[in-house]
PDB file of C-alpha atoms in Angstrom:
ATOM      1  CA  LEU A   1     -18.809 -29.270  -6.687  1.00 46.00           C
ATOM      2  CA  MET A   2     -21.518 -26.595  -6.602  1.00 69.00           C
ATOM      3  CA  VAL A   3     -20.057 -24.380  -9.383  1.00 80.00           C
ATOM      4  CA  LYS A   4     -22.682 -21.690  -8.818  1.00 82.00           C
ATOM      5  CA  GLU A   5     -21.570 -21.470  -5.133  1.00 81.00           C
ATOM      6  CA  ILE A   6     -18.000 -20.925  -6.005  1.00 90.00           C
ATOM      7  CA  VAL A   7     -17.835 -18.498  -8.653  1.00 90.00           C
ATOM      8  CA  ASN A   8     -17.143 -15.181  -7.542  1.00 91.00           C
ATOM      9  CA  TYR A   9     -17.432 -16.296  -3.861  1.00 96.00           C
ATOM     10  CA  SER A  10     -14.763 -16.393  -1.004  1.00 97.00           C
ATOM     11  CA  ILE A  11     -13.850 -20.002  -0.309  1.00 98.00           C
ATOM     12  CA  CYS A  12     -11.946 -21.138   2.689  1.00 98.00           C
ATOM     13  CA  ILE A  13     -10.469 -24.426   2.775  1.00 98.00           C
ATOM     14  CA  THR A  14      -8.823 -25.907   5.840  1.00 97.00           C
ATOM     15  CA  GLY A  15      -6.401 -28.457   5.831  1.00 96.00           C
ATOM     16  CA  ALA A  16      -5.458 -26.821   2.352  1.00 97.00           C
ATOM     17  CA  GLY A  17      -2.118 -28.641   1.954  1.00 97.00           C
ATOM     18  CA  GLY A  18      -3.344 -32.079   3.114  1.00 94.00           C
ATOM     19  CA  SER A  19      -4.216 -34.776   0.252  1.00 92.00           C
ATOM     20  CA  ILE A  20      -7.954 -33.755   0.143  1.00 94.00           C
ATOM     21  CA  GLY A  21      -7.698 -30.146   0.607  1.00 96.00           C
ATOM     22  CA  SER A  22      -5.005 -29.499  -1.790  1.00 97.00           C
ATOM     23  CA  GLU A  23      -6.973 -31.166  -4.644  1.00 96.00           C
ATOM     24  CA  LEU A  24     -10.116 -29.173  -3.506  1.00 96.00           C
ATOM     25  CA  CYS A  25      -7.601 -26.119  -4.020  1.00 97.00           C
ATOM     26  CA  ARG A  26      -6.831 -26.967  -7.382  1.00 97.00           C
ATOM     27  CA  GLN A  27     -10.501 -27.666  -8.609  1.00 95.00           C
ATOM     28  CA  ILE A  28     -11.976 -24.748  -6.877  1.00 96.00           C
ATOM     29  CA  LEU A  29      -9.198 -22.221  -8.187  1.00 96.00           C
ATOM     30  CA  LEU A  30     -10.078 -23.321 -11.770  1.00 94.00           C
ATOM     31  CA  LEU A  31     -13.793 -22.464 -11.044  1.00 94.00           C
ATOM     32  CA  ASN A  32     -13.028 -18.620 -10.586  1.00 94.00           C
ATOM     33  CA  PRO A  33     -13.670 -17.865  -6.745  1.00 96.00           C
ATOM     34  CA  LYS A  34     -13.445 -14.424  -5.658  1.00 96.00           C
ATOM     35  CA  LYS A  35     -11.008 -15.371  -3.132  1.00 97.00           C
ATOM     36  CA  LEU A  36      -9.236 -18.671  -2.102  1.00 98.00           C
ATOM     37  CA  ILE A  37      -8.260 -18.757   1.849  1.00 98.00           C
ATOM     38  CA  LEU A  38      -6.237 -21.613   2.608  1.00 98.00           C
ATOM     39  CA  ILE A  39      -5.815 -22.683   6.277  1.00 98.00           C
ATOM     40  CA  GLU A  40      -2.996 -25.136   6.877  1.00 97.00           C
ATOM     41  CA  ASN A  41      -1.007 -26.063  10.180  1.00 96.00           C
ATOM     42  CA  CYS A  42       1.868 -27.744   8.207  1.00 96.00           C
ATOM     43  CA  GLU A  43       4.292 -25.039   6.755  1.00 98.00           C
ATOM     44  CA  PHE A  44       5.800 -27.187   4.313  1.00 98.00           C
ATOM     45  CA  ASN A  45       2.245 -28.325   2.905  1.00 97.00           C
ATOM     46  CA  LEU A  46       1.140 -24.985   3.131  1.00 98.00           C
ATOM     47  CA  TYR A  47       4.103 -23.666   0.972  1.00 98.00           C
ATOM     48  CA  LYS A  48       3.776 -26.440  -1.450  1.00 98.00           C
ATOM     49  CA  ILE A  49       0.166 -25.869  -2.445  1.00 98.00           C
ATOM     50  CA  TYR A  50       0.515 -22.113  -2.459  1.00 98.00           C
ATOM     51  CA  GLU A  51       3.322 -22.269  -4.833  1.00 98.00           C
ATOM     52  CA  GLU A  52       1.320 -24.586  -7.190  1.00 97.00           C
ATOM     53  CA  LEU A  53      -1.437 -22.490  -7.000  1.00 98.00           C
ATOM     54  CA  LYS A  54       0.237 -19.272  -8.008  1.00 97.00           C
ATOM     55  CA  ILE A  55       1.539 -21.175 -10.996  1.00 96.00           C
ATOM     56  CA  ILE A  56      -1.921 -22.274 -12.434  1.00 95.00           C
ATOM     57  CA  ASN A  57      -3.846 -18.999 -11.211  1.00 95.00           C
ATOM     58  CA  ILE A  58      -4.339 -17.694 -14.775  1.00 91.00           C
ATOM     59  CA  ASN A  59      -7.224 -15.609 -13.581  1.00 92.00           C
ATOM     60  CA  ASN A  60      -5.506 -13.583 -10.948  1.00 95.00           C
ATOM     61  CA  ILE A  61      -7.600 -14.885  -8.082  1.00 97.00           C
ATOM     62  CA  LYS A  62      -6.474 -13.664  -4.484  1.00 97.00           C
ATOM     63  CA  ILE A  63      -5.030 -16.378  -2.759  1.00 98.00           C
ATOM     64  CA  LEU A  64      -4.348 -15.977   1.114  1.00 98.00           C
ATOM     65  CA  PRO A  65      -2.242 -18.642   2.761  1.00 98.00           C
ATOM     66  CA  ILE A  66      -2.682 -18.715   6.440  1.00 98.00           C
ATOM     67  CA  LEU A  67      -0.237 -21.009   8.533  1.00 98.00           C
ATOM     68  CA  GLY A  68      -2.185 -22.288  11.433  1.00 97.00           C
ATOM     69  CA  SER A  69      -4.746 -24.795  13.187  1.00 96.00           C
ATOM     70  CA  THR A  70      -8.357 -24.807  13.266  1.00 95.00           C
ATOM     71  CA  ASN A  71      -8.317 -25.481  16.744  1.00 95.00           C
ATOM     72  CA  ASN A  72      -7.059 -21.719  17.248  1.00 97.00           C
ATOM     73  CA  ARG A  73     -10.306 -19.837  17.773  1.00 96.00           C
ATOM     74  CA  ASP A  74      -8.659 -16.679  17.899  1.00 97.00           C
ATOM     75  CA  LEU A  75      -6.852 -17.214  14.659  1.00 98.00           C
ATOM     76  CA  LEU A  76     -10.224 -18.276  13.157  1.00 98.00           C
ATOM     77  CA  ILE A  77     -12.032 -15.209  14.487  1.00 98.00           C
ATOM     78  CA  LYS A  78      -9.399 -12.976  12.914  1.00 98.00           C
ATOM     79  CA  ILE A  79      -9.706 -14.586   9.589  1.00 98.00           C
ATOM     80  CA  PHE A  80     -13.317 -14.841   9.250  1.00 98.00           C
ATOM     81  CA  GLU A  81     -13.429 -10.903  10.811  1.00 97.00           C
ATOM     82  CA  GLU A  82     -10.911 -10.044   7.893  1.00 97.00           C
ATOM     83  CA  ASN A  83     -12.138 -11.797   5.132  1.00 97.00           C
ATOM     84  CA  PRO A  84     -15.988 -12.461   4.736  1.00 95.00           C
ATOM     85  CA  ILE A  85     -16.139 -15.898   3.852  1.00 97.00           C
ATOM     86  CA  ASP A  86     -19.263 -17.381   1.888  1.00 97.00           C
ATOM     87  CA  VAL A  87     -18.230 -21.216   1.725  1.00 96.00           C
ATOM     88  CA  VAL A  88     -16.223 -23.350   4.108  1.00 97.00           C
ATOM     89  CA  PHE A  89     -14.523 -26.811   2.979  1.00 96.00           C
ATOM     90  CA  HIS A  90     -13.543 -28.199   6.133  1.00 96.00           C
ATOM     91  CA  ALA A  91     -10.816 -30.755   4.999  1.00 95.00           C
ATOM     92  CA  ALA A  92      -8.479 -30.360   8.237  1.00 91.00           C
ATOM     93  CA  ALA A  93      -8.436 -33.630  10.038  1.00 87.00           C
ATOM     94  CA  TYR A  94      -6.161 -36.211  11.317  1.00 82.00           C
ATOM     95  CA  LYS A  95      -6.988 -39.201   9.206  1.00 82.00           C
ATOM     96  CA  HIS A  96      -4.246 -41.878   9.780  1.00 84.00           C
ATOM     97  CA  VAL A  97      -5.933 -44.410  11.933  1.00 82.00           C
ATOM     98  CA  PRO A  98      -2.573 -45.917  13.588  1.00 87.00           C
ATOM     99  CA  LEU A  99      -1.542 -42.512  14.591  1.00 90.00           C
ATOM    100  CA  VAL A 100      -5.085 -41.522  15.936  1.00 87.00           C
ATOM    101  CA  GLU A 101      -5.388 -44.787  17.828  1.00 89.00           C
ATOM    102  CA  ASN A 102      -2.112 -43.990  19.458  1.00 93.00           C
ATOM    103  CA  ASN A 103      -2.862 -40.343  20.337  1.00 92.00           C
ATOM    104  CA  PRO A 104      -6.632 -40.549  20.614  1.00 92.00           C
ATOM    105  CA  LEU A 105      -7.116 -37.101  22.665  1.00 93.00           C
ATOM    106  CA  GLN A 106      -5.315 -35.321  20.112  1.00 92.00           C
ATOM    107  CA  GLY A 107      -7.117 -37.133  17.201  1.00 91.00           C
ATOM    108  CA  ILE A 108     -10.763 -36.044  19.111  1.00 90.00           C
ATOM    109  CA  ARG A 109      -9.383 -32.454  19.796  1.00 92.00           C
ATOM    110  CA  ASN A 110      -8.372 -31.852  16.367  1.00 90.00           C
ATOM    111  CA  ASN A 111     -11.259 -33.558  14.456  1.00 92.00           C
ATOM    112  CA  VAL A 112     -14.112 -32.724  16.693  1.00 93.00           C
ATOM    113  CA  ASN A 113     -13.070 -29.523  18.584  1.00 94.00           C
ATOM    114  CA  SER A 114     -11.970 -27.786  15.461  1.00 94.00           C
ATOM    115  CA  THR A 115     -15.068 -28.765  13.743  1.00 95.00           C
ATOM    116  CA  LYS A 116     -17.336 -27.016  16.659  1.00 96.00           C
ATOM    117  CA  ASN A 117     -14.960 -24.154  16.240  1.00 96.00           C
ATOM    118  CA  LEU A 118     -15.360 -23.720  12.784  1.00 96.00           C
ATOM    119  CA  CYS A 119     -19.234 -24.316  12.791  1.00 96.00           C
ATOM    120  CA  GLU A 120     -19.666 -21.616  15.572  1.00 96.00           C
ATOM    121  CA  ILE A 121     -17.452 -18.905  13.777  1.00 97.00           C
ATOM    122  CA  SER A 122     -19.100 -19.706  10.500  1.00 96.00           C
ATOM    123  CA  LYS A 123     -22.632 -19.304  12.161  1.00 95.00           C
ATOM    124  CA  PHE A 124     -21.566 -16.087  13.725  1.00 96.00           C
ATOM    125  CA  TYR A 125     -20.322 -14.693  10.491  1.00 96.00           C
ATOM    126  CA  LYS A 126     -23.136 -15.918   8.438  1.00 94.00           C
ATOM    127  CA  VAL A 127     -21.380 -18.246   5.980  1.00 95.00           C
ATOM    128  CA  LYS A 128     -23.537 -19.328   3.215  1.00 94.00           C
ATOM    129  CA  LYS A 129     -22.416 -22.972   3.160  1.00 94.00           C
ATOM    130  CA  PHE A 130     -20.348 -25.527   5.303  1.00 94.00           C
ATOM    131  CA  ILE A 131     -19.081 -28.519   3.692  1.00 92.00           C
ATOM    132  CA  LEU A 132     -17.519 -31.099   5.995  1.00 93.00           C
ATOM    133  CA  ILE A 133     -14.994 -33.542   4.256  1.00 89.00           C
ATOM    134  CA  SER A 134     -15.476 -36.885   6.122  1.00 76.00           C
ATOM    135  CA  THR A 135     -14.685 -40.352   5.675  1.00 62.00           C
ATOM    136  CA  ASP A 136     -16.031 -43.867   5.127  1.00 58.00           C
ATOM    137  CA  LYS A 137     -14.568 -44.837   8.604  1.00 58.00           C
ATOM    138  CA  ALA A 138     -17.220 -42.639   9.906  1.00 50.00           C
ATOM    139  CA  VAL A 139     -20.010 -45.188   9.044  1.00 61.00           C
ATOM    140  CA  ARG A 140     -20.349 -47.716  12.113  1.00 69.00           C
ATOM    141  CA  PRO A 141     -16.961 -46.655  13.357  1.00 62.00           C
ATOM    142  CA  THR A 142     -14.469 -49.329  14.593  1.00 69.00           C
ATOM    143  CA  ASN A 143     -11.664 -46.938  15.760  1.00 78.00           C
ATOM    144  CA  ILE A 144     -10.960 -43.792  17.507  1.00 80.00           C
ATOM    145  CA  MET A 145     -10.220 -41.840  14.162  1.00 81.00           C
ATOM    146  CA  GLY A 146     -13.641 -43.042  12.586  1.00 82.00           C
ATOM    147  CA  ALA A 147     -15.575 -42.068  15.900  1.00 86.00           C
ATOM    148  CA  SER A 148     -13.798 -38.772  15.948  1.00 86.00           C
ATOM    149  CA  LYS A 149     -15.013 -38.233  12.298  1.00 86.00           C
ATOM    150  CA  ARG A 150     -18.520 -39.422  13.099  1.00 88.00           C
ATOM    151  CA  LEU A 151     -18.540 -36.935  15.954  1.00 89.00           C
ATOM    152  CA  ALA A 152     -17.581 -33.991  13.722  1.00 92.00           C
ATOM    153  CA  GLU A 153     -20.557 -35.126  11.284  1.00 90.00           C
ATOM    154  CA  LEU A 154     -22.933 -34.937  14.311  1.00 93.00           C
ATOM    155  CA  VAL A 155     -21.475 -31.567  15.361  1.00 92.00           C
ATOM    156  CA  VAL A 156     -22.289 -30.104  11.538  1.00 94.00           C
ATOM    157  CA  GLN A 157     -25.570 -31.782  11.578  1.00 91.00           C
ATOM    158  CA  ALA A 158     -26.481 -30.255  15.026  1.00 93.00           C
ATOM    159  CA  PHE A 159     -25.402 -26.890  14.020  1.00 90.00           C
ATOM    160  CA  GLN A 160     -27.564 -27.188  10.708  1.00 89.00           C
ATOM    161  CA  ILE A 161     -30.690 -28.309  12.711  1.00 84.00           C
ATOM    162  CA  GLU A 162     -30.058 -25.128  14.710  1.00 83.00           C
ATOM    163  CA  ILE A 163     -29.933 -22.668  12.046  1.00 81.00           C
ATOM    164  CA  SER A 164     -32.893 -24.160  10.453  1.00 79.00           C
ATOM    165  CA  LYS A 165     -35.001 -23.806  13.314  1.00 76.00           C
ATOM    166  CA  LYS A 166     -33.983 -20.404  13.702  1.00 73.00           C
ATOM    167  CA  GLU A 167     -34.672 -19.590  10.035  1.00 70.00           C
ATOM    168  CA  LEU A 168     -38.332 -21.254  10.368  1.00 67.00           C
ATOM    169  CA  GLY A 169     -38.784 -19.034  13.571  1.00 67.00           C
ATOM    170  CA  ASN A 170     -37.717 -16.071  11.538  1.00 67.00           C
ATOM    171  CA  GLN A 171     -40.049 -16.680   8.393  1.00 63.00           C
ATOM    172  CA  SER A 172     -43.226 -17.281  10.843  1.00 56.00           C
ATOM    173  CA  ARG A 173     -42.824 -13.647  12.045  1.00 53.00           C
TER     174      ARG A 173
END
Protein backbone atom coordinates (compact mmCIF):
# COMPACT_ATOMS: atom_id res chain seq x y z
CA LEU A 1 0.00 0.00 0.00
CA MET A 2 1.01 3.60 -0.51
CA VAL A 3 1.52 4.68 3.08
CA LYS A 4 1.92 8.39 2.27
CA GLU A 5 -1.44 8.33 0.48
CA ILE A 6 -3.23 6.84 3.48
CA VAL A 7 -1.84 8.60 6.56
CA ASN A 8 -4.23 11.45 7.45
CA TYR A 9 -6.40 10.88 4.37
CA SER A 10 -10.04 9.86 4.14
CA ILE A 11 -10.19 6.36 2.70
CA CYS A 12 -13.25 4.62 1.27
CA ILE A 13 -13.32 0.85 0.86
CA THR A 14 -16.13 -0.75 -1.11
CA GLY A 15 -16.90 -4.38 -0.46
CA ALA A 16 -15.46 -3.72 2.99
CA GLY A 17 -16.87 -6.90 4.48
CA GLY A 18 -15.62 -9.26 1.80
CA SER A 19 -12.45 -11.33 1.98
CA ILE A 20 -10.30 -8.75 0.18
CA GLY A 21 -12.12 -5.65 1.43
CA SER A 22 -11.95 -6.70 5.08
CA GLU A 23 -8.20 -7.31 4.85
CA LEU A 24 -7.77 -3.89 3.24
CA CYS A 25 -9.73 -2.41 6.17
CA ARG A 26 -7.47 -4.08 8.72
CA GLN A 27 -4.24 -3.04 6.99
CA ILE A 28 -5.32 0.51 6.18
CA LEU A 29 -6.58 1.17 9.71
CA LEU A 30 -3.06 0.44 11.00
CA LEU A 31 -1.68 3.17 8.67
CA ASN A 32 -3.60 5.95 10.46
CA PRO A 33 -6.03 7.33 7.94
CA LYS A 34 -8.02 10.38 8.99
CA LYS A 35 -11.26 8.51 8.33
CA LEU A 36 -12.20 5.05 7.11
CA ILE A 37 -15.47 4.73 5.21
CA LEU A 38 -16.71 1.17 4.78
CA ILE A 39 -19.31 0.43 2.10
CA GLU A 40 -20.79 -3.07 2.15
CA ASN A 41 -24.10 -4.47 0.94
CA CYS A 42 -24.16 -7.48 3.30
CA GLU A 43 -25.32 -6.45 6.76
CA PHE A 44 -23.64 -9.33 8.56
CA ASN A 45 -20.28 -8.81 6.85
CA LEU A 46 -20.38 -5.07 7.55
CA TYR A 47 -21.26 -5.68 11.20
CA LYS A 48 -18.48 -8.25 11.54
CA ILE A 49 -15.68 -6.08 10.09
CA TYR A 50 -16.91 -2.95 11.91
CA GLU A 51 -16.89 -4.74 15.27
CA GLU A 52 -13.41 -6.11 14.59
CA LEU A 53 -12.06 -2.71 13.53
CA LYS A 54 -13.47 -1.04 16.66
CA ILE A 55 -11.38 -3.43 18.77
CA ILE A 56 -8.10 -2.81 16.89
CA ASN A 57 -8.70 0.94 16.43
CA ILE A 58 -6.08 2.05 18.96
CA ASN A 59 -5.72 5.52 17.41
CA ASN A 60 -9.45 6.31 17.56
CA ILE A 61 -9.75 6.79 13.82
CA LYS A 62 -13.27 7.66 12.70
CA ILE A 63 -14.83 4.60 11.09
CA LEU A 64 -18.07 5.05 9.18
CA PRO A 65 -19.87 1.79 8.28
CA ILE A 66 -22.37 2.24 5.45
CA LEU A 67 -24.78 -0.49 4.48
CA GLY A 68 -25.57 -0.28 0.80
CA SER A 69 -24.68 -1.14 -2.75
CA THR A 70 -22.19 0.59 -5.02
CA ASN A 71 -24.88 0.30 -7.69
CA ASN A 72 -26.95 2.85 -5.76
CA ARG A 73 -25.80 6.16 -7.29
CA ASP A 74 -27.90 8.27 -4.92
CA LEU A 75 -26.29 6.60 -1.92
CA LEU A 76 -22.80 7.06 -3.36
CA ILE A 77 -23.45 10.74 -4.07
CA LYS A 78 -24.69 11.23 -0.50
CA ILE A 79 -21.59 9.48 0.90
CA PHE A 80 -19.15 11.50 -1.22
CA GLU A 81 -21.04 14.75 -0.58
CA GLU A 82 -21.01 14.31 3.19
CA ASN A 83 -17.53 12.79 3.47
CA PRO A 84 -14.77 14.24 1.34
CA ILE A 85 -12.83 11.17 0.19
CA ASP A 86 -9.18 11.15 -0.87
CA VAL A 87 -8.68 7.52 -1.89
CA VAL A 88 -11.11 4.82 -3.01
CA PHE A 89 -10.29 1.13 -2.83
CA HIS A 90 -12.97 -0.54 -4.95
CA ALA A 91 -13.11 -4.17 -3.84
CA ALA A 92 -16.89 -4.65 -4.15
CA ALA A 93 -17.51 -7.33 -6.76
CA TYR A 94 -19.08 -10.65 -7.40
CA LYS A 95 -16.16 -13.06 -7.54
CA HIS A 96 -17.59 -16.58 -7.46
CA VAL A 97 -17.41 -17.90 -11.02
CA PRO A 98 -20.27 -20.45 -10.83
CA LEU A 99 -22.71 -17.91 -9.35
CA VAL A 100 -21.84 -15.24 -11.90
CA GLU A 101 -22.08 -17.80 -14.72
CA ASN A 102 -25.61 -18.63 -13.55
CA ASN A 103 -26.48 -14.93 -13.09
CA PRO A 104 -24.56 -13.15 -15.86
CA LEU A 105 -26.61 -9.95 -15.98
CA GLN A 106 -26.30 -9.41 -12.23
CA GLY A 107 -22.57 -10.12 -12.43
CA ILE A 108 -22.10 -7.53 -15.16
CA ARG A 109 -24.38 -5.03 -13.43
CA ASN A 110 -22.53 -5.41 -10.15
CA ASN A 111 -18.96 -5.57 -11.44
CA VAL A 112 -19.13 -3.12 -14.35
CA ASN A 113 -21.92 -0.66 -13.54
CA SER A 114 -20.82 -0.19 -9.94
CA THR A 115 -17.29 0.56 -11.17
CA LYS A 116 -18.62 3.10 -13.66
CA ASN A 117 -20.74 4.72 -10.92
CA LEU A 118 -17.76 4.98 -8.59
CA CYS A 119 -15.48 6.35 -11.32
CA GLU A 120 -17.98 9.04 -12.31
CA ILE A 121 -18.64 10.09 -8.72
CA SER A 122 -14.95 9.92 -7.79
CA LYS A 123 -14.13 12.15 -10.74
CA PHE A 124 -16.87 14.64 -9.86
CA TYR A 125 -15.74 14.85 -6.22
CA LYS A 126 -12.06 15.01 -7.22
CA VAL A 127 -10.88 11.86 -5.45
CA LYS A 128 -7.07 11.83 -5.51
CA LYS A 129 -6.61 8.11 -6.14
CA PHE A 130 -8.89 5.29 -7.27
CA ILE A 131 -7.70 1.70 -6.90
CA LEU A 132 -9.67 -1.13 -8.47
CA ILE A 133 -9.15 -4.55 -6.95
CA SER A 134 -9.35 -6.94 -9.88
CA THR A 135 -8.57 -10.60 -10.47
CA ASP A 136 -6.27 -12.82 -12.47
CA LYS A 137 -9.42 -14.10 -14.19
CA ALA A 138 -9.64 -10.75 -16.01
CA VAL A 139 -6.55 -11.67 -18.05
CA ARG A 140 -7.84 -13.28 -21.24
CA PRO A 141 -11.15 -14.09 -19.56
CA THR A 142 -12.83 -17.41 -20.26
CA ASN A 143 -16.00 -16.78 -18.26
CA ILE A 144 -18.54 -14.04 -17.53
CA MET A 145 -17.01 -13.19 -14.16
CA GLY A 146 -13.56 -12.67 -15.67
CA ALA A 147 -15.00 -10.71 -18.56
CA SER A 148 -16.99 -8.48 -16.19
CA LYS A 149 -13.84 -7.72 -14.19
CA ARG A 150 -11.91 -7.03 -17.42
CA LEU A 151 -14.65 -4.58 -18.44
CA ALA A 152 -14.36 -2.95 -15.01
CA GLU A 153 -10.61 -2.54 -15.60
CA LEU A 154 -11.31 -0.93 -18.98
CA VAL A 155 -13.80 1.47 -17.38
CA VAL A 156 -11.18 2.60 -14.85
CA GLN A 157 -8.54 2.95 -17.60
CA ALA A 158 -10.92 5.04 -19.73
CA PHE A 159 -11.59 7.40 -16.81
CA GLN A 160 -7.86 7.69 -16.14
CA ILE A 161 -7.20 8.59 -19.79
CA GLU A 162 -10.01 11.16 -19.72
CA ILE A 163 -8.71 12.74 -16.51
CA SER A 164 -5.11 12.77 -17.80
CA LYS A 165 -6.15 14.50 -21.03
CA LYS A 166 -8.09 17.11 -19.07
CA GLU A 167 -5.11 17.74 -16.77
CA LEU A 168 -2.77 18.10 -19.77
CA GLY A 169 -5.23 20.53 -21.39
CA ASN A 170 -5.36 22.63 -18.22
CA GLN A 171 -1.55 22.76 -18.00
CA SER A 172 -1.15 24.11 -21.53
CA ARG A 173 -3.40 27.11 -20.88
